Amino acid sequence: MEKPQIISHVQKPVNYTLFDTKWIPCSAKFIVLGNHARGTGAFQVYEVQHGDVKLVHDIEKSKALKCGTFGASSLQQRYFATGDFDGKMQIWNLESMELPVYSVKAHKEIINAIDGVGGYIGEGAPEIVTASRDGAVKVWDPRQKNDPVATMEAGEGEDKRDCWTVAFGHAYNQSDRCVCAGYDNVDIKLFDLRNMALKWETNIKNGVCGLEFDRKDISMNKLVATTLESKFHVYDMRTQHPTKGFACVTEKAHKSTVWGCKHLPQNRDVFMTLGGNGTLNLWKYTYPAKRVKEDENGAEMGVAGTVNLLQNVMMSTQPISSFDWSPDKEGLCVCTAFDQTLRVLITTKLNRV
């Protein structure tokens, strides 16, 4: 019984397809986003109370909602940015939901993924990044209307690949910042926003479903990439070799698509992966004795660590579509699955791993 346990605290069925969930920082509330059968967007806020969840807000939007983030908002405002099926990126004040405080037609097609930085997490300007089926990755500053501050897309005549996932990282001072994007054609691309350059790209044999840095607000440390066909990869991002890139450890998990990964806010070496078979896997990364070695030419290269499975639990018969740790209460988390059920979970003994 020394292992962490993942306990289902509350199960709540809903009448729409669930795509994303996020805790509201400094609260016992969380948001769920989804798609009603009639094609409209579901936007609900729940509060955890006395062993149950209470519906606080239930709002229907004109277009189905795919993803959301608080990353570019301060703790005072707690504005929530969403991406919808129509390619719109909107920012909402949760106290007044009739109209968005910011709205832009960001993409020609569905926004698959969104991330934010520079609000309560990370140094520098508040920015939101969106990734779409139209193949583009765009960075937005909420203080600038209509136009992105950066666009990363295929050139004229090149194939536009569906971009499935995107993540900010390296935002540890006022000017440095990176965006990492994963595509359906198995590419991962790392863009340096300070120099507006492609810093690194690799190809990992399977479509990239999820990307997350272990922390956004530190010098790049680790990146987890999850893929189709039950694999995920953990890259050591501290040392980039001129030809071999970043050191990596690869692990098989879930016996199906690994839909995503979320690092524990209180411990960056512990993370949860989400399975297409309805399971959640809790992992711990262990660093090697030495993180850097020299190759035969004297160039520095990274050394990958190891990952250990701490716990594996079956949550649903359907894929786990999203997951979020509470930033305030260690071990408290919420997940959504395609069985139209949201679940509040408690993960125990995380301070002992």
Short mmCIF file of N, CA and C in Angstrom, two decimals, residues 146-209:
data_model
loop_
_atom_site.label_atom_id
_atom_site.label_comp_id
_atom_site.label_asym_id
_atom_site.label_seq_id
_atom_site.Cartn_x
_atom_site.Cartn_y
_atom_site.Cartn_z
N ASN A 146 -6.85 41.10 -33.41
CA ASN A 146 -6.96 40.56 -34.79
C ASN A 146 -5.74 39.86 -35.38
N ASP A 147 -4.53 40.33 -35.08
CA ASP A 147 -3.35 39.76 -35.75
C ASP A 147 -2.48 38.98 -34.77
N PRO A 148 -2.01 37.79 -35.20
CA PRO A 148 -1.10 37.03 -34.34
C PRO A 148 0.27 37.70 -34.28
N VAL A 149 0.99 37.47 -33.19
CA VAL A 149 2.36 38.01 -33.09
C VAL A 149 3.35 37.09 -33.79
N ALA A 150 2.95 35.85 -34.03
CA ALA A 150 3.81 34.91 -34.77
C ALA A 150 2.94 33.83 -35.40
N THR A 151 3.32 33.40 -36.61
CA THR A 151 2.62 32.31 -37.30
C THR A 151 3.65 31.32 -37.82
N MET A 152 3.46 30.04 -37.50
CA MET A 152 4.34 28.98 -38.00
C MET A 152 3.48 28.05 -38.85
N GLU A 153 3.71 28.06 -40.17
CA GLU A 153 2.92 27.20 -41.05
C GLU A 153 3.75 26.77 -42.26
N ALA A 154 3.22 25.81 -43.01
CA ALA A 154 3.92 25.30 -44.19
C ALA A 154 4.01 26.41 -45.24
N GLY A 155 5.11 26.40 -46.00
CA GLY A 155 5.30 27.40 -47.05
C GLY A 155 4.43 27.10 -48.27
N GLU A 156 4.51 28.00 -49.27
CA GLU A 156 3.75 27.83 -50.51
C GLU A 156 4.09 26.49 -51.16
N GLY A 157 3.05 25.76 -51.54
CA GLY A 157 3.29 24.50 -52.25
C GLY A 157 3.61 23.31 -51.36
N GLU A 158 3.84 23.56 -50.06
CA GLU A 158 4.13 22.45 -49.15
C GLU A 158 2.82 21.89 -48.59
N ASP A 159 2.87 20.61 -48.17
CA ASP A 159 1.71 19.97 -47.55
C ASP A 159 1.37 20.64 -46.22
N LYS A 160 0.10 20.94 -46.00
CA LYS A 160 -0.33 21.45 -44.69
C LYS A 160 -0.76 20.26 -43.84
N ARG A 161 -0.04 20.00 -42.76
CA ARG A 161 -0.33 18.85 -41.91
C ARG A 161 -1.18 19.27 -40.73
N ASP A 162 -2.09 18.40 -40.33
CA ASP A 162 -2.97 18.64 -39.18
C ASP A 162 -2.12 18.74 -37.91
N CYS A 163 -2.17 19.90 -37.24
CA CYS A 163 -1.42 20.08 -35.99
C CYS A 163 -2.31 19.69 -34.82
N TRP A 164 -1.93 18.64 -34.10
CA TRP A 164 -2.79 18.07 -33.05
C TRP A 164 -2.54 18.64 -31.66
N THR A 165 -1.32 19.12 -31.42
CA THR A 165 -1.01 19.52 -30.03
C THR A 165 0.05 20.61 -30.03
N VAL A 166 0.03 21.43 -28.99
CA VAL A 166 0.98 22.54 -28.91
C VAL A 166 1.24 22.87 -27.44
N ALA A 167 2.46 23.34 -27.13
CA ALA A 167 2.81 23.64 -25.74
C ALA A 167 3.86 24.75 -25.68
N PHE A 168 3.70 25.63 -24.69
CA PHE A 168 4.72 26.64 -24.39
C PHE A 168 5.76 26.06 -23.44
N GLY A 169 6.98 26.61 -23.51
CA GLY A 169 8.02 26.27 -22.55
C GLY A 169 9.12 27.32 -22.56
N HIS A 170 10.11 27.16 -21.66
CA HIS A 170 11.32 28.00 -21.68
C HIS A 170 11.03 29.46 -21.37
N ALA A 171 9.87 29.76 -20.71
CA ALA A 171 9.50 31.16 -20.43
C ALA A 171 10.04 31.55 -19.06
N TYR A 172 11.37 31.54 -18.93
CA TYR A 172 11.97 31.74 -17.61
C TYR A 172 12.51 33.15 -17.43
N ASN A 173 12.45 33.99 -18.47
CA ASN A 173 12.79 35.41 -18.29
C ASN A 173 11.90 36.24 -19.22
N GLN A 174 12.14 37.54 -19.29
CA GLN A 174 11.25 38.44 -20.03
C GLN A 174 11.24 38.18 -21.53
N SER A 175 12.32 37.63 -22.08
CA SER A 175 12.41 37.56 -23.55
C SER A 175 12.46 36.15 -24.13
N ASP A 176 12.90 35.16 -23.35
CA ASP A 176 13.00 33.80 -23.91
C ASP A 176 11.66 33.08 -23.86
N ARG A 177 11.39 32.29 -24.91
CA ARG A 177 10.15 31.52 -24.95
C ARG A 177 10.19 30.56 -26.13
N CYS A 178 9.67 29.36 -25.94
CA CYS A 178 9.61 28.38 -27.03
C CYS A 178 8.18 27.86 -27.17
N VAL A 179 7.85 27.43 -28.39
CA VAL A 179 6.60 26.73 -28.65
C VAL A 179 6.94 25.41 -29.30
N CYS A 180 6.34 24.33 -28.78
CA CYS A 180 6.56 23.00 -29.36
C CYS A 180 5.23 22.53 -29.96
N ALA A 181 5.27 22.03 -31.20
CA ALA A 181 4.06 21.59 -31.87
C ALA A 181 4.22 20.16 -32.37
N GLY A 182 3.12 19.39 -32.28
CA GLY A 182 3.12 18.00 -32.75
C GLY A 182 2.07 17.80 -33.83
N TYR A 183 2.43 17.04 -34.87
CA TYR A 183 1.59 16.93 -36.06
C TYR A 183 1.16 15.48 -36.31
N ASP A 184 0.13 15.34 -37.17
CA ASP A 184 -0.39 14.00 -37.48
C ASP A 184 0.60 13.18 -38.31
N ASN A 185 1.54 13.86 -38.96
CA ASN A 185 2.50 13.12 -39.80
C ASN A 185 3.77 12.78 -39.02
N VAL A 186 3.65 12.71 -37.69
CA VAL A 186 4.70 12.24 -36.77
C VAL A 186 5.82 13.24 -36.51
N ASP A 187 5.70 14.48 -36.98
CA ASP A 187 6.73 15.50 -36.72
C ASP A 187 6.51 16.17 -35.36
N ILE A 188 7.64 16.50 -34.71
CA ILE A 188 7.61 17.43 -33.57
C ILE A 188 8.53 18.59 -33.97
N LYS A 189 8.04 19.83 -33.80
CA LYS A 189 8.85 21.00 -34.14
C LYS A 189 8.91 21.93 -32.94
N LEU A 190 10.13 22.40 -32.66
CA LEU A 190 10.36 23.32 -31.53
C LEU A 190 10.76 24.68 -32.11
N PHE A 191 9.92 25.69 -31.86
CA PHE A 191 10.16 27.03 -32.39
C PHE A 191 10.67 27.93 -31.26
N ASP A 192 11.75 28.66 -31.55
CA ASP A 192 12.31 29.64 -30.62
C ASP A 192 11.67 30.99 -30.95
N LEU A 193 10.80 31.49 -30.06
CA LEU A 193 10.07 32.73 -30.35
C LEU A 193 10.94 33.96 -30.20
N ARG A 194 12.02 33.86 -29.43
CA ARG A 194 12.89 35.02 -29.27
C ARG A 194 13.61 35.32 -30.58
N ASN A 195 14.13 34.26 -31.22
CA ASN A 195 14.87 34.44 -32.47
C ASN A 195 14.02 34.16 -33.71
N MET A 196 12.74 33.81 -33.49
CA MET A 196 11.83 33.46 -34.59
C MET A 196 12.47 32.44 -35.53
N ALA A 197 12.92 31.32 -34.93
CA ALA A 197 13.61 30.30 -35.72
C ALA A 197 13.17 28.92 -35.27
N LEU A 198 13.30 27.95 -36.18
CA LEU A 198 13.06 26.55 -35.84
C LEU A 198 14.29 26.04 -35.11
N LYS A 199 14.14 25.69 -33.83
CA LYS A 199 15.29 25.30 -33.01
C LYS A 199 15.63 23.81 -33.18
N TRP A 200 14.57 22.99 -33.42
CA TRP A 200 14.78 21.53 -33.47
C TRP A 200 13.56 20.89 -34.08
N GLU A 201 13.75 19.83 -34.84
CA GLU A 201 12.61 19.03 -35.28
C GLU A 201 13.00 17.57 -35.29
N THR A 202 12.03 16.72 -35.08
CA THR A 202 12.28 15.28 -35.08
C THR A 202 11.02 14.58 -35.58
N ASN A 203 11.19 13.29 -35.82
CA ASN A 203 10.12 12.49 -36.40
C ASN A 203 10.02 11.22 -35.56
N ILE A 204 8.85 10.92 -34.98
CA ILE A 204 8.81 9.83 -33.98
C ILE A 204 7.93 8.65 -34.37
N LYS A 205 7.71 8.45 -35.68
CA LYS A 205 7.07 7.23 -36.22
C LYS A 205 5.56 7.12 -35.97
N ASN A 206 5.00 7.94 -35.10
CA ASN A 206 3.55 7.91 -34.86
C ASN A 206 3.01 9.32 -34.67
N GLY A 207 1.76 9.54 -35.05
CA GLY A 207 1.13 10.85 -34.88
C GLY A 207 1.23 11.33 -33.44
N VAL A 208 1.53 12.62 -33.26
CA VAL A 208 1.80 13.18 -31.93
C VAL A 208 0.50 13.73 -31.34
N CYS A 209 -0.01 13.05 -30.29
CA CYS A 209 -1.31 13.43 -29.69
C CYS A 209 -1.17 14.47 -28.59
#
